[in-house]
Coordinates of C-alpha atoms and ligand atoms in Angstrom, one line a residue:
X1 CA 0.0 0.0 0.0
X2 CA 1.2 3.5 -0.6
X3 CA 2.4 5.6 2.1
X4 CA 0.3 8.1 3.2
X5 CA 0.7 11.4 2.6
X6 CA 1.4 13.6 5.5
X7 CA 0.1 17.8 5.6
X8 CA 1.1 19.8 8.4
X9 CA -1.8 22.8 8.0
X10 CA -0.2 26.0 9.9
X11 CA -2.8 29.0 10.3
X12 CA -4.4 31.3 13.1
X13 CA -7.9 30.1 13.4
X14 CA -9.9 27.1 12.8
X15 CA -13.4 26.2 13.5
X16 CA -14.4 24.9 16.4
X17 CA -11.9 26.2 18.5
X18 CA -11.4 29.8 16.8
X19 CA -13.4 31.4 13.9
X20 CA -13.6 34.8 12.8
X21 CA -14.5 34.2 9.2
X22 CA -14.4 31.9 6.6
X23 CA -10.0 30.9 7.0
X24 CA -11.5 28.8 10.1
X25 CA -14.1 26.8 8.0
X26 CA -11.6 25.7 5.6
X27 CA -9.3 24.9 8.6
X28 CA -11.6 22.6 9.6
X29 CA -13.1 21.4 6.4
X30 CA -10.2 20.7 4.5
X31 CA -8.3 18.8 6.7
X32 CA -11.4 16.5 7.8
X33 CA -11.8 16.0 4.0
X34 CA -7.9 14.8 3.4
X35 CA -8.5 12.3 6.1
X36 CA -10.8 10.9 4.2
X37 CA -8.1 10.4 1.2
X38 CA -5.3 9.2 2.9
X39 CA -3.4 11.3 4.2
X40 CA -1.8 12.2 7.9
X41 CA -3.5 15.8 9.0
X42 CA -2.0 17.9 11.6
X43 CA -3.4 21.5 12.1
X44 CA -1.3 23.5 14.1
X45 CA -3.0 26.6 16.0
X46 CA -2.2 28.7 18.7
X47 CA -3.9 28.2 22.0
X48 CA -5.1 31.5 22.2
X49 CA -7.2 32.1 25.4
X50 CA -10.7 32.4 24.0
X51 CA -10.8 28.6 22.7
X52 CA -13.7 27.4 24.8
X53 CA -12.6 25.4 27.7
X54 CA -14.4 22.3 27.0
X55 CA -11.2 21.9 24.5
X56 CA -9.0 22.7 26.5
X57 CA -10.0 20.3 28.9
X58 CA -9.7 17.7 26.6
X59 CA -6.4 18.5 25.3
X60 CA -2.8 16.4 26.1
X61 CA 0.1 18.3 27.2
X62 CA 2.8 17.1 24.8
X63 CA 6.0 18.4 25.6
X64 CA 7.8 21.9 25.9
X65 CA 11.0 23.5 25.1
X66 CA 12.5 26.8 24.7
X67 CA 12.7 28.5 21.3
X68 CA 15.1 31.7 20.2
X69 CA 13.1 34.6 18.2
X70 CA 14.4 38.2 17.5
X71 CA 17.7 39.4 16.7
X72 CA 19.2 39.5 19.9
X73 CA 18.2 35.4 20.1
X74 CA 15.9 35.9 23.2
X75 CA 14.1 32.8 24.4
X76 CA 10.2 31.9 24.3
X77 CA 8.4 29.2 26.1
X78 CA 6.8 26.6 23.7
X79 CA 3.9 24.2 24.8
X80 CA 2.2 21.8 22.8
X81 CA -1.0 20.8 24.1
X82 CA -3.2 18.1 21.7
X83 CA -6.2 16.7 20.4
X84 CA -7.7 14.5 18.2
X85 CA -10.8 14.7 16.5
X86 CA -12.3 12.9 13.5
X87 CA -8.9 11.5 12.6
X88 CA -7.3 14.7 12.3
X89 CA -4.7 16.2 15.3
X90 CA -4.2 19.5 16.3
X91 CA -1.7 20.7 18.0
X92 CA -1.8 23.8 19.7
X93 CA 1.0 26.5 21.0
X94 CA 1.4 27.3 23.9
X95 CA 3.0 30.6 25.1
X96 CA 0.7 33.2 27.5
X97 CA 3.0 36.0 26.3
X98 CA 1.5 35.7 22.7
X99 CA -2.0 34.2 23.0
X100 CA -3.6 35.3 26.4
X101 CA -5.5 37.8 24.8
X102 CA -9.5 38.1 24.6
X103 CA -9.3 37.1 20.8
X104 CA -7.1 36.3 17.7
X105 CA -6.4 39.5 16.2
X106 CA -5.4 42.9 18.0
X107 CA -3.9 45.1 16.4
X108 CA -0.8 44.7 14.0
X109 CA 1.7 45.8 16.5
X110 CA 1.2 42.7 18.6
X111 CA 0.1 40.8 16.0
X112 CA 3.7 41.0 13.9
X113 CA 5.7 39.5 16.6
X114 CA 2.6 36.9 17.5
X115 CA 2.8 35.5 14.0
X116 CA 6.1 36.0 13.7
X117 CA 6.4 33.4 16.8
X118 CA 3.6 31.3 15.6
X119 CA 5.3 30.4 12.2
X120 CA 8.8 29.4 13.8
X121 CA 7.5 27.6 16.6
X122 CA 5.2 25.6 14.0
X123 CA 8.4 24.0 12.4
X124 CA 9.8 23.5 15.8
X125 CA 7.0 21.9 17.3
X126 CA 7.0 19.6 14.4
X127 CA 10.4 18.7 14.6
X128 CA 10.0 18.5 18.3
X129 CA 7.4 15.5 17.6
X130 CA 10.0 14.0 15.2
X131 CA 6.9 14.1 12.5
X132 CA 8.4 15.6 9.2
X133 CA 5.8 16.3 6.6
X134 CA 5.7 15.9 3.1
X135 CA 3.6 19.2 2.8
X136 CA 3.7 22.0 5.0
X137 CA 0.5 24.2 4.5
X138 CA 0.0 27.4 5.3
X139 CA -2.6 29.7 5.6
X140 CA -2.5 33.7 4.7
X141 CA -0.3 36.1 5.8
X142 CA -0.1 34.8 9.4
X143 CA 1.7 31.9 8.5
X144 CA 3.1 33.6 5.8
X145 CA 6.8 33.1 7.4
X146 CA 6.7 29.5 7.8
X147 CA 8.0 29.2 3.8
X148 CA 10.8 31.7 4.8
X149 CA 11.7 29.9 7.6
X150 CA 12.1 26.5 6.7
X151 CA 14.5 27.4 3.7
X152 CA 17.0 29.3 6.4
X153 CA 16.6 28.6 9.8
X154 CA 15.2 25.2 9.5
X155 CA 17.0 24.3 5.9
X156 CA 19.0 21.6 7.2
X157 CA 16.6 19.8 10.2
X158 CA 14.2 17.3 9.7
X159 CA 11.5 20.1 8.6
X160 CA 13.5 21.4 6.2
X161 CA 12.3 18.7 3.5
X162 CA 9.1 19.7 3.0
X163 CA 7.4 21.2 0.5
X164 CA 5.2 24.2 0.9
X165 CA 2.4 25.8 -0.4
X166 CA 0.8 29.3 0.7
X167 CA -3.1 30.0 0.3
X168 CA -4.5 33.0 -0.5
X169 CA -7.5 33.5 1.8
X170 CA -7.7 37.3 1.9
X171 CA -5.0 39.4 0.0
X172 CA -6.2 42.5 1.9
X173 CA -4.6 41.3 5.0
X174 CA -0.7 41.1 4.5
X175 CA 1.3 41.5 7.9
X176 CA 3.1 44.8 7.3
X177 CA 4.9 47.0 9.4
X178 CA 8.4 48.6 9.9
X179 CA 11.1 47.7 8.3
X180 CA 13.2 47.4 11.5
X181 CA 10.2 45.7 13.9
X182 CA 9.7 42.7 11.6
X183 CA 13.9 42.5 11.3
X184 CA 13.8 42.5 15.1
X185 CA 11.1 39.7 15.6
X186 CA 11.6 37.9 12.4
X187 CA 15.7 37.4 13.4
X188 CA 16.2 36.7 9.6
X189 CA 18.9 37.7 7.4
X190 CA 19.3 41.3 6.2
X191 CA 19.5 40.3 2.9
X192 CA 15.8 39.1 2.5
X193 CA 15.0 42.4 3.5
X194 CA 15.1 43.2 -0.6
X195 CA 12.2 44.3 -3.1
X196 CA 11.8 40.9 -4.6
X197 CA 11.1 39.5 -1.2
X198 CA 10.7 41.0 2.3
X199 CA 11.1 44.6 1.6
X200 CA 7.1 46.5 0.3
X201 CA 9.0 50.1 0.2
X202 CA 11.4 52.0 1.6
X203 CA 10.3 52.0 5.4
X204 CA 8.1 48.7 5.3
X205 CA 8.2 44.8 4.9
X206 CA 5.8 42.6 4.3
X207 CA 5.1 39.2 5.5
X208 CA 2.8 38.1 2.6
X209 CA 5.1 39.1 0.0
X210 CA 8.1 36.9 1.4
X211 CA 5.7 34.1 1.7
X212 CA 4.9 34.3 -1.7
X213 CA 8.3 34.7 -2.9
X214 CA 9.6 31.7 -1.0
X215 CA 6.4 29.0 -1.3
X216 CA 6.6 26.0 -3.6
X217 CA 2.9 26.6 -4.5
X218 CA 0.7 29.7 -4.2
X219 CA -2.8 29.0 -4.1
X220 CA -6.0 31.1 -4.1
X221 CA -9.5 30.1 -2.9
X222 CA -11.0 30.4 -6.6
X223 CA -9.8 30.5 -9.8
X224 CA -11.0 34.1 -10.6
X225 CA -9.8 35.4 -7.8
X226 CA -6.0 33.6 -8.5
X227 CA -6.7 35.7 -12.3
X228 CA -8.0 39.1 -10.8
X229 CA -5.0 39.5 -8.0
X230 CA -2.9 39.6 -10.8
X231 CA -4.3 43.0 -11.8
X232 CA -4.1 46.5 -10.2
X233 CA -7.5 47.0 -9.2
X234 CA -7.7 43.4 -7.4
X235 CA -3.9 43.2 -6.7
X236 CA -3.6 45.0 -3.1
X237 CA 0.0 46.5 -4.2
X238 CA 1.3 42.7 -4.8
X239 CA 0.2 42.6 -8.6
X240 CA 2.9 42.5 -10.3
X241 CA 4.6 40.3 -7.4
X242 CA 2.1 37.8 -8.2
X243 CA 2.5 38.3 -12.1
X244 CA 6.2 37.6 -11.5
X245 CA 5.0 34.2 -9.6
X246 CA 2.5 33.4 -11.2
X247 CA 3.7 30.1 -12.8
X248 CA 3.5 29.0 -9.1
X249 CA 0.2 30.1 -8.6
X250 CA -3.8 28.4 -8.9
X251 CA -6.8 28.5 -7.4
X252 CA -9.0 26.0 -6.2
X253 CA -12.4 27.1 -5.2
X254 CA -13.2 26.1 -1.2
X255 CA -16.2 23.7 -0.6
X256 CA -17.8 23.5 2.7
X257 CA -18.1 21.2 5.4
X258 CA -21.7 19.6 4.2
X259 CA -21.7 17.7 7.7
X260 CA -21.5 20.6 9.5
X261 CA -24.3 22.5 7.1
X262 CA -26.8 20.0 6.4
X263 CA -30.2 21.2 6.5
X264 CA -31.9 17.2 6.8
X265 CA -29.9 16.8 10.0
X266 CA -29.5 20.4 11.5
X267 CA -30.7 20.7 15.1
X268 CA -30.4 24.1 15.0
X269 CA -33.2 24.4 12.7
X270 CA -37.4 24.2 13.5
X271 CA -37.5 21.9 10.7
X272 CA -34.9 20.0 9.0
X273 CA -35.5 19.4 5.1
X274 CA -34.1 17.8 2.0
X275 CA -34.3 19.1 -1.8
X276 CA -37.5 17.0 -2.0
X277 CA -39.2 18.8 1.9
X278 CA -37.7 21.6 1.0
X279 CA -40.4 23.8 -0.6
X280 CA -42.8 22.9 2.5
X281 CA -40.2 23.0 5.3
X282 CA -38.2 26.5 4.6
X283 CA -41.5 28.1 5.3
X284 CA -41.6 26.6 9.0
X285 CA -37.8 27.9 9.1
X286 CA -39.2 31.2 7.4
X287 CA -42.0 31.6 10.8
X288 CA -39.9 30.4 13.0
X289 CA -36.9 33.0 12.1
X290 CA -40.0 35.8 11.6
X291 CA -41.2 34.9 15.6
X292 CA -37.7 34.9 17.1
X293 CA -36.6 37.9 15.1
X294 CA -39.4 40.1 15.3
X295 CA -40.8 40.5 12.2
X296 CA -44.3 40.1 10.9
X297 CA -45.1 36.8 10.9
X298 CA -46.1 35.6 7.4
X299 CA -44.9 32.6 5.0
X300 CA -45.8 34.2 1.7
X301 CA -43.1 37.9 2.4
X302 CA -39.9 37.2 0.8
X303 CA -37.0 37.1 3.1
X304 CA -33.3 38.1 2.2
X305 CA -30.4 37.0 4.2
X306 CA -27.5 38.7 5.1
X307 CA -24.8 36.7 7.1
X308 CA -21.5 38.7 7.0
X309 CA -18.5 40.6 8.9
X310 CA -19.4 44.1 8.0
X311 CA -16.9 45.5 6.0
X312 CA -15.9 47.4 3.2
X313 CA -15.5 44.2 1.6
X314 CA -18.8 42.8 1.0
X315 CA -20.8 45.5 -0.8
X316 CA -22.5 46.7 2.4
X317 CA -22.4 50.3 0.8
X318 CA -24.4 49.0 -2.2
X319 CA -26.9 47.6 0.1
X320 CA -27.1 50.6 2.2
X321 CA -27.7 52.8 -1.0
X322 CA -30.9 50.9 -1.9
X323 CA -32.1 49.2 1.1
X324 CA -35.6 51.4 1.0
X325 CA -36.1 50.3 -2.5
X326 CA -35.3 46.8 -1.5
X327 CA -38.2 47.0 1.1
X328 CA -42.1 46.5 0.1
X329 CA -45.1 45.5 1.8
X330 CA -43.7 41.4 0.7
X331 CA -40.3 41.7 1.7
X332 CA -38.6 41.3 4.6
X333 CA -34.5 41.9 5.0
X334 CA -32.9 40.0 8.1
X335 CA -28.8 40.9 9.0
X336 CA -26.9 39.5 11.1
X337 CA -22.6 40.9 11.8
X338 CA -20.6 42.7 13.6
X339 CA -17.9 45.1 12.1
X340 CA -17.5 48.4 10.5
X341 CA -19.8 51.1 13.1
X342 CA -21.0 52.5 10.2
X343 CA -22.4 49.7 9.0
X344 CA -23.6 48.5 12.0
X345 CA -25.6 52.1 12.5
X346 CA -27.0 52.0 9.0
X347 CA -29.0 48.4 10.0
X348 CA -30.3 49.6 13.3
X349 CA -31.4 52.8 11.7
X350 CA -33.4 50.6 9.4
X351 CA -34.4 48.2 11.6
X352 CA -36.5 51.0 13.8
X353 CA -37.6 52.4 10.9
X354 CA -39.1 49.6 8.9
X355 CA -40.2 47.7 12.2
X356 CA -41.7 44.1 11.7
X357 CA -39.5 44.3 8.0
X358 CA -36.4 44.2 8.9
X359 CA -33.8 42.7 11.6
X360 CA -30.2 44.3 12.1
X361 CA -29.0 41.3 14.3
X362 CA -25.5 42.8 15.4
X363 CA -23.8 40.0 17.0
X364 CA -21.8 36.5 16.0
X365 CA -23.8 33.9 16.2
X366 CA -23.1 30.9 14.9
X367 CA -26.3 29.3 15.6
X368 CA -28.7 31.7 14.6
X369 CA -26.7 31.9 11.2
X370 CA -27.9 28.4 10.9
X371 CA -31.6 29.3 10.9
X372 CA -31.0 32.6 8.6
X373 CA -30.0 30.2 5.6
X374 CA -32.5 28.1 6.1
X375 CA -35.4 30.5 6.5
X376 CA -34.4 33.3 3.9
X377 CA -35.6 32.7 0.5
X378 CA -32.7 34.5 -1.1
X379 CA -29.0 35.5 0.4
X380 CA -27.2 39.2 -0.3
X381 CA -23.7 38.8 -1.1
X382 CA -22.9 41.8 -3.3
X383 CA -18.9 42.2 -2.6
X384 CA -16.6 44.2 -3.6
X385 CA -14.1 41.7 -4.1
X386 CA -14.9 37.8 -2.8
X387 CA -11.5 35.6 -2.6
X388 CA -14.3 32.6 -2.9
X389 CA -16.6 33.2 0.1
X390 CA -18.8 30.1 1.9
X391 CA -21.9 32.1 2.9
X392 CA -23.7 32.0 -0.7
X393 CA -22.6 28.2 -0.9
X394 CA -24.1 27.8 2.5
X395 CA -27.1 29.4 0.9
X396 CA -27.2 27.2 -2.3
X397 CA -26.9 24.2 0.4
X398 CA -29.9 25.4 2.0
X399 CA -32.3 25.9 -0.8
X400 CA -31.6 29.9 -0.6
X401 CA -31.2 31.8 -3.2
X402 CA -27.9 34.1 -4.0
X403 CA -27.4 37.6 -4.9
X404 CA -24.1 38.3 -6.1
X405 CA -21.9 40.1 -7.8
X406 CA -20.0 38.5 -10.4
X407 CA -16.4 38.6 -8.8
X408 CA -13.5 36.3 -7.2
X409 CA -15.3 32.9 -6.2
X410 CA -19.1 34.6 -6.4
X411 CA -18.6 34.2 -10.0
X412 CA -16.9 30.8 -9.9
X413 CA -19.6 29.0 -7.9
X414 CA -23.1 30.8 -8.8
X415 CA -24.8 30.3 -12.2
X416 CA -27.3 33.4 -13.0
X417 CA -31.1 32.3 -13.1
X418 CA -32.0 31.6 -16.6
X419 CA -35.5 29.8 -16.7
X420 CA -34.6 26.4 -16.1
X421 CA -30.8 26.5 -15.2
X422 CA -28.8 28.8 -12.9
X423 CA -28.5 29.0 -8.9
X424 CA -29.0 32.4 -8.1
X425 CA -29.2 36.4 -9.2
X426 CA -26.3 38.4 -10.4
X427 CA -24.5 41.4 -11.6
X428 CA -20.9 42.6 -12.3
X429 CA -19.9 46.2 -12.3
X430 CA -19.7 47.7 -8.5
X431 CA -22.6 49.5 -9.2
X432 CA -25.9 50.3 -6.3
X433 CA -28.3 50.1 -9.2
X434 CA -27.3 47.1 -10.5
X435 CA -27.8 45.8 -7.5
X436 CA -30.9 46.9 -6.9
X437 CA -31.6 45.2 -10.4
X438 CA -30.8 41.7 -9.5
X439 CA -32.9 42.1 -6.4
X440 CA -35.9 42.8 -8.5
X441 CA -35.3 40.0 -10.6
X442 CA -35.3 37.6 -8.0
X443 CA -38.5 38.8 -6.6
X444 CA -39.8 38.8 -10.0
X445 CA -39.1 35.3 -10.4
X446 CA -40.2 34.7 -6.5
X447 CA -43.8 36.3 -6.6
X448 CA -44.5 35.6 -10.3
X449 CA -42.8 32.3 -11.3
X450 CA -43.1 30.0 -8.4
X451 CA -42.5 26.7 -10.2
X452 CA -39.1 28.0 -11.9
X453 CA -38.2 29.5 -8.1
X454 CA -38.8 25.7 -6.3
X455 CA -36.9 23.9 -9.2
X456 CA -33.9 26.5 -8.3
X457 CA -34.1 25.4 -4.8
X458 CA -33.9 22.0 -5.4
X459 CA -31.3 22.0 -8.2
X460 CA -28.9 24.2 -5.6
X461 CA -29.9 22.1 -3.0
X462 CA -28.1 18.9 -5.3
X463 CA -25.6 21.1 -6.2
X464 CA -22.2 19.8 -5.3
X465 CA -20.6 22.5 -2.6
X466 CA -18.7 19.9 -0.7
X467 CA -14.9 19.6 -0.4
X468 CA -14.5 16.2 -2.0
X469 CA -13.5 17.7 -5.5
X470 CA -11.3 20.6 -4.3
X471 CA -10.1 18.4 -1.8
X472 CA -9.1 16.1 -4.7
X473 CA -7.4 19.3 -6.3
X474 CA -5.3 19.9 -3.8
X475 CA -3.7 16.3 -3.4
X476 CA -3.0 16.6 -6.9
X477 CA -0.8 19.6 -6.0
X478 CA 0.9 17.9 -3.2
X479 CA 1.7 15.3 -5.4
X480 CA 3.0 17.1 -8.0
X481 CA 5.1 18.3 -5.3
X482 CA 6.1 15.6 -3.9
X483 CA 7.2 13.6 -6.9
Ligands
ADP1 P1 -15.0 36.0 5.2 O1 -14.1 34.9 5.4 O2 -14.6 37.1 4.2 O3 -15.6 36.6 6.4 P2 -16.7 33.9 4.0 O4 -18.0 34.0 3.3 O5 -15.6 33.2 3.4 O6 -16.3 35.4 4.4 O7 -17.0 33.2 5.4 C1 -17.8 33.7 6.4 C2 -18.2 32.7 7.4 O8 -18.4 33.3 8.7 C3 -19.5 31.9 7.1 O9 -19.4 30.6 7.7 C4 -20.5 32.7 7.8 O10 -21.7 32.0 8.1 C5 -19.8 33.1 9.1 N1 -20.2 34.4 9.6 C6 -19.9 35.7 9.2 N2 -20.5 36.6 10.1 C7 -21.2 35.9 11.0 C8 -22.0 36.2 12.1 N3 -22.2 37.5 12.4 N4 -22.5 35.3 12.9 C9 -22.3 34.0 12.5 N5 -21.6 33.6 11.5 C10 -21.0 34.5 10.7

């Protein structure tokens, strides 16, 4: 039999333990999904101190030791604490210095020398455990060193075989600061401190940019997005760094976890349903969201989702622009993110003054997400730019509709409606009114052709969202990289 492959995932959050957006779903997907194919998973993540304590109860201490960082080689404490779950092992770092704060991310300052820390002590730990991987995977720009790492400080140790690749979750997001801080808690040599790797100008460097320099593989989360980064409007200042790599480069569009999202077994949900229930079954979802949201309770007003971190990113300023001419005595609009105050205002303003129309749910909450997909009839997701995004696949899983704008994974994984084919409602240019026009055609179609609207929730109901073909994508890559 052949050996199996092993994949050492490195990256800052993963669901259960830590999510703040879609980087932990795929965390926890992607991995379960490899299992499945044979290969050895280990995710490494830092223990940071908001991972609920029934996991950290659970967890195995598995050895410590002391690790230089910085220039002036100071020491850091490094625990390991483990777990296992559904064949795969994670293996968490432990340092209270770094990760005793209320949540992942706070601020780039501390963040620097946090991930700074987090990528070397990745290839230490894993050393530590004598387990040397085939692949080493890491995960945007917080894990962005590990690739620089292994080729200098850990060339010649166990570690140092691997292979690497480097997704592309969020380009936005790219670890930069001064020039002298990141030479201080990197410790690495001056001379990556140049244009075509470390160095984004003349007072800053960039951990993103040296990733990408120094990974085997770059990988995006769809394959428009891997083609639109490569331009100025999409490229966050790393354009023509990524035209340079691009030989190196792919995308392969994320699925989801369709255990975790499975509307015929979710608890979470007043009714559970399949493509065949469906039709019958989203309308006790619908009454049941309407009763503990607030809203006029009535199965026949159209309901549009919005599940989303509110930022610049996802179009919120479209949405904003025409949310009154969204609104009519049949439709109802629920939100639910936290994020940008001004977005945040904008849906409470609207909220008191459509009352019984619309919900501006401003909160995370993972469960009552869950009953949002299942009880809208169609899902806003109108970005400005969309690396691949999981909420309108989450959508098509439940039997929801999408609104989208045609960009970065959006475009990859929803068909526009067309009478008897299609998943969902689009538009391309960045534009309010265009907007506003695919909303109109979906409550055309909704309140006009009923029979074309349940076919389109069944046929995105059996569409295939799950990892098993991107999964199968990405061992080709490791074995391409392996041979
Ligand atoms: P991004 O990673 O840019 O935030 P994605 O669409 O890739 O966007 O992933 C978003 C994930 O986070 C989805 O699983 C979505 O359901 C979840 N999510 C976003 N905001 C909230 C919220 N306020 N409450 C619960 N889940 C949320």
């Amino acid at each position: 039999m052949a050996k199996k492959r092993k994949i050492a995932f490195v990256g800052s959050e993963c669901y259960p333990f830590v999510k703040t957006g879609g980087l932990g779903d795929v965390m926890y997907a992607l991995p379960r999904a490899l299992v499945g194919e044979d290969c050895e998973v280990r995710v490494i993540l830092p223990l940071y101190a908001c991972i609920p304590q029934k996991y950290k109860e659970k967890m195995e201490f598995k050895g410590s030791f002391m690790m230089d960082l910085t220039l002036e080689g100071r020491t850091f404490f490094v625990g390991i604490m483990e777990l296992q779950m559904d064949g795969v092992i994670y293996d968490f770092v432990e340092n209270k210095e770094f990760f005793d704060w209320g949540n992942p991310y706070t601020g780039l300052w501390e963040d620097i020398p946090k991930y700074c820390y987090f990528s070397k002590a990745s290839l230490a730990i894993l050393n530590y455990l004598e387990w040397a991987p085939d692949i080493i995977h890491c995960h945007d720009w917080q894990a962005a060193l590990v690739p620089l790492y292994k080729r200098t400080k850990f060339w010649d140790t166990p570690v140092g075989a691997a292979k690497t690749v480097l997704t592309i979750h969020n380009l936005r997001f790219q670890g930069i600061c001064s020039i002298p801080h990141m030479k201080y808690w990197t410790g690495l040599r001056d001379d990556l401190f140049n244009y075509s790797v470390l160095k984004w100008n003349e007072q800053e460097a960039n951990m993103f940019k040296g990733g990408i320099a120094f990974a085997d593989r770059i990988t995006t989360v769809s394959e428009t997005y891997a083609q639109e980064i490569q331009t100025y409007a999409y490229g966050e200042g790393l354009d023509s760094h990524l035209r340079y790599h691009s030989p190196r480069l792919s995308g392969i569009v994320n699925g989801i976890d369709v255990g975790q999202w499975d509307p015929a077994a979710d608890q979470l949900l007043a009714a559970q349903y399949d493509a065949e229930t469906a039709v019958a079954n989203k309308k006790i979802n619908k009454t049941a969201l309407q009763e503990r949201l607030g809203l006029d309770q009535d199965e026949n007003k159209m309901v549009l989702g919005l599940v989303s971190r509110l930022t610049d990113q996802k179009g919120l300023d479209l949405v904003d622009a025409i949310f009154p001419q969204i609104l009519d005595s049949n439709t109802q609009v629920v939100v639910l993110g936290t994020g940008d105050p001004r977005y945040e205002n904008a849906f409470r303003y609207y909220e008191g003054e459509y009352k019984g129309s619309v919900c501006a749910y401003i909160s995370y909450d993972e469960k009552l997400a869950h009953l949002i997909y299942a009880g809208s009839d169609a899902f806003l997701v109108p970005s400005l730019f969309e690396p691949c995004g999981l909420t309108q696949l989450i959508a098509m899983r439940y039997g929801t509709a999408p609104i989208v704008r045609e960009t970065g994974g959006l475009k990859d994984t929803v068909l526009p409606f067309s009478g008897d084919e299609g998943n969902g409602f689009t538009f391309d240019q960045y534009n309010a009114s265009l907007l506003l026009g695919a909303v109109n055609d979906a409550k055309n179609v909704y309140f006009t052709n009923r029979g074309a609207w349940d076919e389109m929730v069944k046929r995105n109901m059996r569409k295939d969202v799950s990892w098993v073909s991107s999964a199968d994508k990405y061992l080709a890559l490791y074995d391409e990289l392996m041979q």
